[in-house]
Tab-separated table of N, CA and C in Angstrom:
chain	number	residue	atom	x	y	z
E	1163	ASP	N	48.190	-23.887	106.857
E	1163	ASP	CA	47.902	-22.505	107.286
E	1163	ASP	C	49.329	-21.721	107.550
E	1164	GLU	N	49.428	-20.553	107.143
E	1164	GLU	CA	50.688	-19.781	107.075
E	1164	GLU	C	51.049	-19.461	108.605
E	1165	PHE	N	50.199	-19.280	109.500
E	1165	PHE	CA	50.499	-18.871	110.831
E	1165	PHE	C	50.729	-20.045	111.862
E	1166	ASP	N	50.632	-21.457	111.199
E	1166	ASP	CA	50.888	-22.594	112.197
E	1166	ASP	C	52.409	-22.878	112.249
E	1167	GLY	N	52.789	-23.312	113.339
E	1167	GLY	CA	54.087	-23.975	113.690
E	1167	GLY	C	55.113	-23.404	113.059
E	1168	SER	N	56.169	-24.161	112.679
E	1168	SER	CA	57.405	-23.654	112.256
E	1168	SER	C	57.381	-23.042	110.947
E	1169	ALA	N	56.320	-23.226	110.292
E	1169	ALA	CA	56.132	-22.382	109.011
E	1169	ALA	C	55.690	-21.230	109.021
E	1170	ARG	N	55.462	-20.680	110.170
E	1170	ARG	CA	54.877	-19.197	110.538
E	1170	ARG	C	55.432	-18.405	109.581
E	1171	GLY	N	54.447	-17.929	108.626
E	1171	GLY	CA	54.793	-16.752	107.721
E	1171	GLY	C	55.726	-17.290	106.561
E	1172	GLY	N	55.992	-18.463	106.411
E	1172	GLY	CA	56.903	-18.942	105.322
E	1172	GLY	C	56.614	-18.399	103.871
E	1173	ARG	N	55.361	-18.235	103.532
E	1173	ARG	CA	54.776	-17.815	102.277
E	1173	ARG	C	54.180	-16.300	102.268
E	1174	ILE	N	54.076	-15.801	103.366
E	1174	ILE	CA	53.125	-14.615	103.447
E	1174	ILE	C	53.863	-13.503	102.624
E	1175	ALA	N	55.068	-13.249	102.680
E	1175	ALA	CA	55.641	-12.208	101.954
E	1175	ALA	C	55.516	-12.327	100.266
E	1176	GLU	N	55.414	-13.508	99.824
E	1176	GLU	CA	55.343	-14.030	98.556
E	1176	GLU	C	53.832	-13.735	98.169
E	1177	LEU	N	52.999	-14.154	98.990
E	1177	LEU	CA	51.594	-13.996	98.723
E	1177	LEU	C	51.039	-12.529	98.698
E	1178	LEU	N	51.574	-11.603	99.585
E	1178	LEU	CA	51.253	-10.221	99.739
E	1178	LEU	C	51.970	-9.508	98.617
E	1179	GLY	N	53.128	-9.790	98.103
E	1179	GLY	CA	53.767	-9.115	97.169
E	1179	GLY	C	53.166	-9.561	95.767
E	1180	GLY	N	52.674	-10.913	95.591
E	1180	GLY	CA	51.821	-11.130	94.325
E	1180	GLY	C	50.586	-10.184	94.349
E	1181	TYR	N	49.975	-10.055	95.600
E	1181	TYR	CA	48.588	-9.490	95.381
E	1181	TYR	C	48.867	-7.974	94.976
E	1182	ALA	N	49.904	-7.308	95.544
E	1182	ALA	CA	50.221	-6.025	95.604
E	1182	ALA	C	50.528	-5.822	93.964
E	1183	ARG	N	51.181	-6.653	93.293
E	1183	ARG	CA	51.507	-6.318	91.902
E	1183	ARG	C	50.313	-6.638	90.934
E	1184	ALA	N	49.416	-7.482	91.446
E	1184	ALA	CA	48.399	-7.885	90.546
E	1184	ALA	C	46.844	-7.425	90.640
E	1185	HIS	N	46.748	-6.598	91.957
E	1185	HIS	CA	45.243	-6.319	92.207
E	1185	HIS	C	45.219	-4.895	92.450
E	1186	GLY	N	43.940	-4.426	91.949
E	1186	GLY	CA	43.629	-2.968	92.437
E	1186	GLY	C	42.429	-2.980	93.204
E	1187	ASP	N	41.697	-3.957	93.675
E	1187	ASP	CA	40.546	-4.116	94.408
E	1187	ASP	C	40.589	-3.419	95.564
E	1188	TRP	N	41.681	-3.047	96.111
E	1188	TRP	CA	41.960	-2.361	97.347
E	1188	TRP	C	41.691	-0.911	97.382
E	1189	ARG	N	41.630	-0.283	96.170
E	1189	ARG	CA	41.565	1.130	96.132
E	1189	ARG	C	40.288	1.730	96.862
E	1190	PRO	N	39.107	1.198	96.827
E	1190	PRO	CA	37.915	1.642	97.640
E	1190	PRO	C	38.163	1.774	98.938
E	1191	LEU	N	39.037	0.903	99.568
E	1191	LEU	CA	39.397	0.898	101.003
E	1191	LEU	C	40.552	1.737	101.338
E	1192	ALA	N	41.348	2.447	100.461
E	1192	ALA	CA	42.419	3.223	100.655
E	1192	ALA	C	41.928	4.487	101.057
E	1193	LEU	N	41.629	5.051	102.211
E	1193	LEU	CA	41.049	6.398	102.502
E	1193	LEU	C	42.023	7.146	103.361
E	1194	PHE	N	42.269	8.351	102.631
E	1194	PHE	CA	43.377	9.256	103.149
E	1194	PHE	C	42.687	10.477	104.107
E	1195	SER	N	43.422	11.060	104.993
E	1195	SER	CA	43.291	12.159	105.669
E	1195	SER	C	44.362	13.139	105.491
E	1196	GLU	N	43.907	14.425	105.419
E	1196	GLU	CA	45.084	15.507	105.183
E	1196	GLU	C	45.754	15.718	106.559
E	1197	LEU	N	45.286	15.184	107.583
E	1197	LEU	CA	45.855	15.526	109.028
E	1197	LEU	C	46.742	14.463	109.248
E	1198	HIS	N	46.722	13.184	108.894
E	1198	HIS	CA	47.644	12.216	109.550
E	1198	HIS	C	47.292	10.925	108.513
E	1199	TYR	N	48.403	10.200	108.831
E	1199	TYR	CA	48.171	8.812	107.953
E	1199	TYR	C	47.005	8.126	108.617
E	1200	THR	N	46.508	7.208	107.761
E	1200	THR	CA	45.393	6.514	108.319
E	1200	THR	C	45.567	4.953	108.263
E	1201	ARG	N	44.902	4.291	109.227
E	1201	ARG	CA	44.825	2.916	109.429
E	1201	ARG	C	43.512	2.498	109.073
E	1202	ASN	N	43.188	1.863	107.844
E	1202	ASN	CA	42.014	1.376	107.430
E	1202	ASN	C	41.702	-0.223	107.466
E	1203	LEU	N	40.893	-0.448	108.306
E	1203	LEU	CA	40.750	-2.124	108.606
E	1203	LEU	C	40.098	-2.806	107.490
E	1204	VAL	N	40.696	-3.934	106.917
E	1204	VAL	CA	40.165	-4.715	106.057
E	1204	VAL	C	39.614	-5.905	106.653
E	1205	ALA	N	40.289	-6.410	107.542
E	1205	ALA	CA	39.797	-7.805	108.146
E	1205	ALA	C	40.337	-7.898	109.683
E	1206	LEU	N	39.810	-8.535	110.623
E	1206	LEU	CA	40.098	-8.541	111.788
E	1206	LEU	C	39.669	-10.040	112.392
E	1207	GLU	N	40.617	-10.855	112.590
E	1207	GLU	CA	40.296	-12.360	113.020
E	1207	GLU	C	41.086	-12.631	114.415
E	1208	GLU	N	40.790	-13.559	114.884
E	1208	GLU	CA	41.542	-13.939	116.120
E	1208	GLU	C	42.940	-14.114	115.855
E	1209	ARG	N	43.355	-14.681	114.767
E	1209	ARG	CA	44.769	-14.842	114.410
E	1209	ARG	C	45.465	-13.898	113.559
E	1210	PHE	N	44.800	-12.806	113.040
E	1210	PHE	CA	45.531	-11.874	112.170
E	1210	PHE	C	44.675	-10.630	112.009
E	1211	GLU	N	45.320	-9.389	111.570
E	1211	GLU	CA	44.553	-8.288	111.214
E	1211	GLU	C	45.231	-7.616	109.908
E	1212	LEU	N	44.368	-7.393	109.210
E	1212	LEU	CA	44.754	-6.860	107.840
E	1212	LEU	C	44.300	-5.408	107.530
E	1213	MET	N	45.251	-4.438	107.303
E	1213	MET	CA	44.902	-3.031	107.051
E	1213	MET	C	45.527	-2.501	105.985
E	1214	ILE	N	44.964	-1.434	105.491
E	1214	ILE	CA	45.587	-0.595	104.368
E	1214	ILE	C	45.888	0.615	105.049
E	1215	LEU	N	47.185	0.997	104.993
E	1215	LEU	CA	47.531	2.346	105.579
E	1215	LEU	C	47.774	3.258	104.487
E	1216	CYS	N	47.249	4.550	104.536
E	1216	CYS	CA	47.421	5.577	103.602
E	1216	CYS	C	48.472	6.732	104.035
E	1217	TRP	N	49.347	7.010	103.368
E	1217	TRP	CA	50.385	8.022	103.849
E	1217	TRP	C	50.271	9.038	102.779
E	1218	GLY	N	49.959	10.545	103.314
E	1218	GLY	CA	50.063	11.636	102.455
E	1218	GLY	C	51.595	12.064	102.557
E	1219	PRO	N	52.125	13.131	101.679
E	1219	PRO	CA	53.327	13.531	101.789
E	1219	PRO	C	53.654	14.157	103.103
E	1220	GLY	N	54.821	13.913	103.813
E	1220	GLY	CA	55.179	14.406	104.996
E	1220	GLY	C	54.615	13.534	106.225
E	1221	GLN	N	53.722	12.589	106.013
E	1221	GLN	CA	53.017	12.062	107.212
E	1221	GLN	C	53.942	10.812	107.405
E	1222	ALA	N	53.968	10.452	108.767
E	1222	ALA	CA	54.922	9.308	109.221
E	1222	ALA	C	54.340	8.642	110.526
E	1223	SER	N	54.607	7.490	110.723
E	1223	SER	CA	54.360	6.685	112.072
E	1223	SER	C	55.275	7.105	112.871
E	1224	PRO	N	55.111	7.100	114.209
E	1224	PRO	CA	56.030	7.212	115.246
E	1224	PRO	C	57.043	5.972	115.396
E	1225	ILE	N	58.192	6.165	115.774
E	1225	ILE	CA	58.931	5.048	116.008
E	1225	ILE	C	58.080	4.090	117.025
E	1226	HIS	N	58.047	2.835	116.543
E	1226	HIS	CA	57.010	1.868	117.402
E	1226	HIS	C	57.654	0.519	117.287
E	1227	ASN	N	57.060	-0.272	118.282
E	1227	ASN	CA	57.360	-1.698	118.477
E	1227	ASN	C	56.138	-2.485	117.746
E	1228	HIS	N	56.172	-3.895	117.798
E	1228	HIS	CA	54.833	-4.578	117.378
E	1228	HIS	C	54.469	-5.662	118.292
E	1229	GLU	N	54.654	-5.311	119.623
E	1229	GLU	CA	53.954	-6.283	120.493
E	1229	GLU	C	54.202	-7.684	120.451
E	1230	GLY	N	55.405	-7.790	119.909
E	1230	GLY	CA	55.884	-9.533	119.919
E	1230	GLY	C	55.257	-10.057	118.619
E	1231	GLN	N	54.516	-9.445	117.796
E	1231	GLN	CA	54.143	-10.072	116.566
E	1231	GLN	C	54.725	-9.718	115.373
E	1232	ASP	N	54.543	-10.699	114.429
E	1232	ASP	CA	55.205	-10.403	113.162
E	1232	ASP	C	54.415	-9.675	112.258
E	1233	CYS	N	54.993	-8.734	111.356
E	1233	CYS	CA	54.500	-7.678	110.771
E	1233	CYS	C	54.860	-7.764	109.320
E	1234	TRP	N	54.085	-7.804	108.356
E	1234	TRP	CA	54.526	-7.819	106.873
E	1234	TRP	C	53.828	-6.366	106.246
E	1235	MET	N	54.520	-5.774	105.556
E	1235	MET	CA	53.944	-4.470	104.762
E	1235	MET	C	54.364	-4.644	103.365
E	1236	ALA	N	53.250	-4.633	102.546
E	1236	ALA	CA	53.512	-4.570	101.173
E	1236	ALA	C	53.012	-3.397	100.779
E	1237	VAL	N	53.922	-2.845	99.705
E	1237	VAL	CA	53.526	-1.437	99.147
E	1237	VAL	C	52.711	-1.721	97.888
E	1238	LEU	N	51.437	-0.943	98.184
E	1238	LEU	CA	50.379	-1.143	96.996
E	1238	LEU	C	50.581	0.151	95.997
E	1239	ASP	N	50.953	1.307	96.522
E	1239	ASP	CA	51.186	2.464	95.625
E	1239	ASP	C	52.292	3.421	96.130
E	1240	GLY	N	52.896	4.097	95.228
E	1240	GLY	CA	53.913	4.992	95.650
E	1240	GLY	C	55.143	4.257	96.189
E	1241	GLU	N	55.902	5.192	96.714
E	1241	GLU	CA	57.175	4.478	97.301
E	1241	GLU	C	57.110	4.808	99.020
E	1242	ILE	N	57.582	3.987	99.653
E	1242	ILE	CA	57.525	4.007	100.991
E	1242	ILE	C	59.048	3.579	101.672
E	1243	GLU	N	59.237	4.528	102.636
E	1243	GLU	CA	60.575	4.254	103.330
E	1243	GLU	C	60.412	3.827	104.725
E	1244	GLU	N	61.138	2.852	105.076
E	1244	GLU	CA	61.222	2.108	106.617
E	1244	GLU	C	62.471	2.590	107.273
E	1245	VAL	N	62.389	3.310	108.278
E	1245	VAL	CA	63.671	3.613	108.949
E	1245	VAL	C	63.578	2.872	110.441
E	1246	ARG	N	64.785	1.933	110.336
E	1246	ARG	CA	65.078	1.106	111.505
E	1246	ARG	C	65.800	1.728	112.555
E	1247	TYR	N	65.444	1.350	113.908
E	1247	TYR	CA	66.248	1.902	115.019
E	1247	TYR	C	66.595	0.657	115.854
E	1248	PRO	N	67.847	0.603	116.641
E	1248	PRO	CA	68.103	-0.569	117.556
E	1248	PRO	C	67.235	-0.459	118.619
E	1249	LEU	N	66.825	-1.469	119.260
E	1249	LEU	CA	66.202	-1.610	120.660
E	1249	LEU	C	66.847	-0.694	121.689
E	1250	PRO	N	66.103	0.202	122.373
E	1250	PRO	CA	66.859	0.877	123.542
E	1250	PRO	C	67.068	0.031	124.638
E	1251	SER	N	68.230	0.345	125.357
E	1251	SER	CA	68.464	-0.539	126.482
E	1251	SER	C	67.476	-0.350	127.571
E	1252	ALA	N	67.252	-1.425	128.319
E	1252	ALA	CA	66.160	-1.320	129.359
E	1252	ALA	C	66.402	-0.204	130.462
E	1253	GLY	N	65.368	0.589	130.450
E	1253	GLY	CA	65.357	1.723	131.380
E	1253	GLY	C	66.047	2.814	130.749
E	1254	GLY	N	66.595	2.894	129.511
E	1254	GLY	CA	67.360	3.854	128.993
E	1254	GLY	C	66.534	4.961	128.666
E	1255	SER	N	67.356	6.113	128.627
E	1255	SER	CA	66.731	7.411	128.173
E	1255	SER	C	67.537	8.145	127.419
E	1256	ALA	N	68.102	7.678	126.146
E	1256	ALA	CA	68.905	8.460	125.243
E	1256	ALA	C	68.348	8.508	123.997
E	1257	PRO	N	68.836	9.525	123.196
E	1257	PRO	CA	68.338	9.687	121.796
E	1257	PRO	C	68.272	8.360	121.072
E	1258	LEU	N	67.288	8.216	120.160
E	1258	LEU	CA	67.307	7.086	119.234
E	1258	LEU	C	67.992	7.443	118.103
E	1259	HIS	N	69.023	6.614	117.339
E	1259	HIS	CA	69.585	6.885	116.244
E	1259	HIS	C	69.348	5.979	115.149
E	1260	PRO	N	68.883	6.440	113.859
E	1260	PRO	CA	68.509	5.381	112.904
E	1260	PRO	C	69.756	4.475	112.700
E	1261	ARG	N	69.542	3.262	112.400
E	1261	ARG	CA	70.637	2.294	111.905
E	1261	ARG	C	70.648	2.125	110.443
E	1262	GLY	N	69.740	2.670	109.707
E	1262	GLY	CA	69.645	2.401	108.444
E	1262	GLY	C	68.144	2.708	107.888
E	1263	SER	N	67.927	2.671	106.571
E	1263	SER	CA	66.581	2.851	105.908
E	1263	SER	C	66.590	2.082	104.682
E	1264	GLN	N	65.401	1.806	104.303
E	1264	GLN	CA	65.153	0.891	103.041
E	1264	GLN	C	63.954	1.629	102.438
E	1265	ARG	N	64.086	1.666	100.968
E	1265	ARG	CA	62.829	2.202	100.258
E	1265	ARG	C	62.203	0.973	99.644
E	1266	PHE	N	60.895	1.000	99.596
E	1266	PHE	CA	60.130	-0.055	98.853
E	1266	PHE	C	59.058	0.544	97.950
E	1267	SER	N	59.165	-0.166	96.869
E	1267	SER	CA	58.214	0.175	95.639
E	1267	SER	C	56.950	-0.579	95.598
E	1268	PRO	N	56.037	-0.368	94.722
E	1268	PRO	CA	54.981	-1.270	94.730
E	1268	PRO	C	55.363	-2.801	94.402
E	1269	GLY	N	54.702	-3.858	95.199
E	1269	GLY	CA	54.922	-5.061	94.969
E	1269	GLY	C	56.124	-5.628	95.898
E	1270	GLN	N	56.842	-4.601	96.538
E	1270	GLN	CA	57.832	-5.140	97.331
E	1270	GLN	C	57.278	-5.213	99.002
E	1271	VAL	N	57.794	-6.248	99.876
E	1271	VAL	CA	57.344	-6.385	100.883
E	1271	VAL	C	58.498	-6.281	102.074
E	1272	ALA	N	58.076	-5.608	103.029
E	1272	ALA	CA	58.996	-5.569	104.259
E	1272	ALA	C	58.673	-6.465	105.462
E	1273	PHE	N	59.388	-6.827	106.215
E	1273	PHE	CA	58.996	-7.623	107.479
E	1273	PHE	C	59.701	-7.117	108.589
E	1274	ILE	N	59.022	-7.031	109.858
E	1274	ILE	CA	59.685	-6.794	111.139
E	1274	ILE	C	59.025	-7.631	112.157
E	1275	ARG	N	59.841	-8.060	113.095
E	1275	ARG	CA	59.403	-8.255	114.526
E	1275	ARG	C	60.363	-7.493	115.565
E	1276	ASP	N	59.780	-7.598	116.774
E	1276	ASP	CA	60.434	-6.823	117.846
E	1276	ASP	C	61.864	-7.196	117.988
E	1277	GLU	N	62.325	-8.379	117.797
E	1277	GLU	CA	63.754	-8.700	118.096
E	1277	GLU	C	64.662	-8.085	116.977
E	1278	MET	N	64.085	-7.515	115.951
E	1278	MET	CA	64.703	-7.104	114.896
E	1278	MET	C	64.960	-5.396	115.124
E	1279	GLY	N	64.104	-5.005	115.977
E	1279	GLY	CA	64.365	-3.503	116.391
E	1279	GLY	C	63.145	-2.765	116.222
E	1280	LEU	N	63.083	-1.478	116.254
E	1280	LEU	CA	62.018	-0.569	116.039
E	1280	LEU	C	62.052	-0.046	114.754
E	1281	HIS	N	60.791	0.619	114.231
E	1281	HIS	CA	60.916	1.415	113.041
E	1281	HIS	C	59.856	2.422	112.904
E	1282	LEU	N	60.065	3.174	112.010
E	1282	LEU	CA	59.038	4.094	111.550
E	1282	LEU	C	58.798	4.005	110.045
E	1283	VAL	N	57.620	4.370	109.598
E	1283	VAL	CA	57.304	4.072	108.170
E	1283	VAL	C	56.776	5.470	107.683
E	1284	ARG	N	57.263	5.741	106.417
E	1284	ARG	CA	56.667	7.022	105.709
E	1284	ARG	C	56.940	7.006	104.375
E	1285	PRO	N	56.395	7.929	103.490
E	1285	PRO	CA	56.742	8.236	102.149
E	1285	PRO	C	58.265	9.066	102.306
E	1286	PRO	N	59.159	8.843	101.405
E	1286	PRO	CA	60.325	9.301	101.367
E	1286	PRO	C	60.122	10.845	101.529
E	1287	LEU	N	61.053	11.591	102.521
E	1287	LEU	CA	60.952	12.845	102.971
E	1287	LEU	C	60.925	13.927	101.748
E	1288	ALA	N	61.477	13.637	100.503
E	1288	ALA	CA	61.448	14.668	99.504
E	1288	ALA	C	60.197	14.326	98.526
E	1289	ALA	N	59.532	13.281	98.798
E	1289	ALA	CA	58.358	12.788	97.992
E	1289	ALA	C	57.333	13.817	98.031
E	1290	ALA	N	56.864	14.251	96.752
E	1290	ALA	CA	55.752	15.071	96.486
E	1290	ALA	C	54.358	14.325	96.666
E	1291	SER	N	54.432	13.050	96.657
E	1291	SER	CA	53.214	12.382	96.764
E	1291	SER	C	53.349	11.298	97.959
E	1292	GLY	N	52.230	10.641	98.303
E	1292	GLY	CA	52.149	9.728	99.318
E	1292	GLY	C	52.238	8.242	98.802
E	1293	GLY	N	51.791	7.429	99.595
E	1293	GLY	CA	51.681	6.044	99.242
E	1293	GLY	C	50.663	5.350	100.051
E	1294	VAL	N	50.574	4.048	99.702
E	1294	VAL	CA	49.562	2.944	100.315
E	1294	VAL	C	50.319	1.754	100.600
E	1295	THR	N	50.095	1.221	101.654
E	1295	THR	CA	50.615	0.009	102.171
E	1295	THR	C	49.550	-1.041	102.497
E	1296	LEU	N	49.795	-2.206	102.499
E	1296	LEU	CA	48.974	-3.266	103.066
E	1296	LEU	C	49.765	-4.015	104.169
E	1297	HIS	N	49.135	-4.023	105.384
E	1297	HIS	CA	49.904	-4.458	106.808
E	1297	HIS	C	49.171	-5.694	107.151
E	1298	LEU	N	49.852	-6.701	107.446
E	1298	LEU	CA	49.337	-7.877	107.989
E	1298	LEU	C	50.083	-8.194	109.171
E	1299	TYR	N	49.397	-8.344	110.207
E	1299	TYR	CA	49.856	-8.657	111.594
E	1299	TYR	C	49.447	-10.171	111.983
E	1300	ALA	N	50.395	-11.110	112.433
E	1300	ALA	CA	50.116	-12.258	112.782
E	1300	ALA	C	49.039	-12.553	113.938
E	1301	SER	N	48.957	-11.446	114.767
E	1301	SER	CA	48.008	-11.403	115.701
E	1301	SER	C	47.378	-10.201	115.933
E	1302	PRO	N	46.211	-9.698	116.122
E	1302	PRO	CA	45.755	-8.360	116.393
E	1302	PRO	C	46.326	-7.722	117.751
E	1303	TYR	N	46.459	-6.729	117.853
E	1303	TYR	CA	46.915	-6.012	119.019
E	1303	TYR	C	46.262	-4.476	119.091
E	1304	ASP	N	46.046	-3.951	120.276
E	1304	ASP	CA	45.346	-2.617	120.302
E	1304	ASP	C	46.127	-1.578	120.984
E	1305	GLU	N	47.408	-2.021	121.395
E	1305	GLU	CA	48.384	-0.949	121.972
E	1305	GLU	C	49.790	-1.286	121.552
E	1306	CYS	N	50.630	-0.446	121.599
E	1306	CYS	CA	52.076	-0.549	121.448
E	1306	CYS	C	52.976	0.500	121.943
E	1307	ASN	N	54.176	0.339	122.101
E	1307	ASN	CA	55.083	1.479	122.506
E	1307	ASN	C	55.464	2.322	121.527
E	1308	CYS	N	55.453	3.601	121.691
E	1308	CYS	CA	56.035	4.473	120.763
E	1308	CYS	C	57.188	5.284	121.535
E	1309	TYR	N	58.335	5.670	120.759
E	1309	TYR	CA	59.390	6.059	121.348
E	1309	TYR	C	59.739	7.517	120.779
E	1310	CYS	N	60.195	8.410	121.698
E	1310	CYS	CA	60.430	9.773	121.316
E	1310	CYS	C	61.914	9.628	120.806
E	1311	PRO	N	62.167	10.167	119.577
E	1311	PRO	CA	63.634	10.092	118.900
E	1311	PRO	C	64.591	10.767	119.708
E	1312	ASP	N	64.154	11.900	120.387
E	1312	ASP	CA	65.183	12.676	121.053
E	1312	ASP	C	65.436	12.413	122.371
E	1313	THR	N	64.719	11.513	123.128
E	1313	THR	CA	64.941	11.205	124.522
E	1313	THR	C	64.877	9.645	124.575
E	1314	GLY	N	64.382	8.897	123.627
E	1314	GLY	CA	64.072	7.570	124.014
E	1314	GLY	C	63.094	7.090	124.713
E	1315	ARG	N	62.192	8.138	125.451
E	1315	ARG	CA	61.194	8.011	126.337
E	1315	ARG	C	60.100	7.104	125.556
E	1316	VAL	N	59.420	6.177	126.407
E	1316	VAL	CA	58.481	5.286	125.813
E	1316	VAL	C	57.246	5.691	126.382
E	1317	THR	N	55.998	5.856	125.302
E	1317	THR	CA	54.755	6.175	125.602
E	1317	THR	C	53.785	5.016	125.083
E	1318	ARG	N	53.001	4.458	125.910
E	1318	ARG	CA	52.108	3.580	125.434
E	1318	ARG	C	50.928	4.054	124.621
E	1319	LYS	N	50.649	3.671	123.529
E	1319	LYS	CA	49.636	4.138	122.516
E	1319	LYS	C	48.532	3.000	122.539
E	1320	LYS	N	47.384	3.805	122.608
E	1320	LYS	CA	46.244	2.869	122.131
E	1320	LYS	C	46.131	3.158	120.613
E	1321	LEU	N	45.660	2.010	119.874
E	1321	LEU	CA	45.722	2.085	118.436
E	1321	LEU	C	44.073	2.228	117.990
E	1322	GLY	N	44.094	2.703	116.837
E	1322	GLY	CA	42.684	2.803	116.404
E	1322	GLY	C	42.498	2.766	114.860
E	1323	HIS	N	41.372	2.703	114.335
E	1323	HIS	CA	41.324	2.521	112.813
E	1323	HIS	C	40.501	3.967	112.315
E	1324	TYR	N	40.908	4.420	111.219
E	1324	TYR	CA	40.370	5.445	110.548
E	1324	TYR	C	39.140	5.033	109.933
E	1325	SER	N	39.044	3.833	109.368
E	1325	SER	CA	37.908	3.232	108.544
E	1325	SER	C	37.845	1.733	108.796
E	1326	VAL	N	36.639	1.216	108.639
E	1326	VAL	CA	36.426	-0.123	108.748
E	1326	VAL	C	35.689	-0.531	107.417
E	1327	ARG	N	36.404	-1.502	106.527
E	1327	ARG	CA	35.914	-1.891	105.252
E	1327	ARG	C	35.307	-0.812	104.510
E	1328	GLY	N	36.055	0.525	104.416
E	1328	GLY	CA	35.563	1.401	103.587
E	1328	GLY	C	34.672	2.475	104.208
E	1329	ARG	N	34.363	2.290	105.481
E	1329	ARG	CA	33.536	3.045	106.089
E	1329	ARG	C	34.238	4.038	107.178
E	1330	ILE	N	34.331	5.246	107.163
E	1330	ILE	CA	35.111	6.104	107.991
E	1330	ILE	C	34.364	6.197	109.075
E	1331	LEU	N	35.094	5.888	110.434
E	1331	LEU	CA	34.714	5.899	111.700
E	1331	LEU	C	34.295	7.443	112.213
E	1332	THR	N	33.212	7.528	112.944
E	1332	THR	CA	32.930	8.892	113.465
E	1332	THR	C	34.057	9.663	114.075
E	1333	SER	N	34.934	8.761	114.848
E	1333	SER	CA	36.010	9.302	115.617
E	1333	SER	C	37.157	9.774	114.720
E	1334	GLY	N	37.285	9.003	113.514
E	1334	GLY	CA	38.258	9.118	112.576
E	1334	GLY	C	39.706	8.936	113.182
E	1335	THR	N	39.870	8.250	114.122
E	1335	THR	CA	41.305	8.139	114.672
E	1335	THR	C	42.403	7.382	113.734
E	1336	ALA	N	43.396	7.712	113.710
E	1336	ALA	CA	44.471	7.247	112.752
E	1336	ALA	C	45.179	6.063	113.550
E	1337	GLY	N	45.549	6.315	114.901
E	1337	GLY	CA	46.256	5.146	115.530
E	1337	GLY	C	47.539	5.078	115.159
E	1338	THR	N	48.353	4.228	115.590
E	1338	THR	CA	49.744	4.017	115.352
E	1338	THR	C	49.968	2.544	114.667
E	1339	ARG	N	51.153	2.394	113.961
E	1339	ARG	CA	51.636	1.163	113.381
E	1339	ARG	C	52.274	1.496	112.193
């Protein structure tokens, strides 16, 4: 099992990238909103959470952490940009400055965990279209820290899903991640 012991996640990026390059069966689960990016739940188990996130042009996640969990993001459609930020100093309240960004195309996989820093995810700013990503978290979590880029101030955010297995929830919450 990929989540066990020292092999934690050893082949996950390879498996997700292969799936993203070869399959289109995710399309009915990729539900968009004009108002915000969406978090569409595919599977939730004790040891992992799998979601399809849909990004319209100009939509972005906040700068956030991952609650100590490993996170893989495979691009299914479009181009996606990940902007990384260093971890702020404890109790610090200073602006956050990006330390770099990377663009990912369909079939490419990004990975992050908290000790690597914070990030935000979005379609590239000049993009006329959005994108779709597949996110796998090593363990489910329902809250995370979000960071104000101007002040570094931390806000604790409850996470939600826009849809579950293709069914839009009545609250239609997008959440964060």
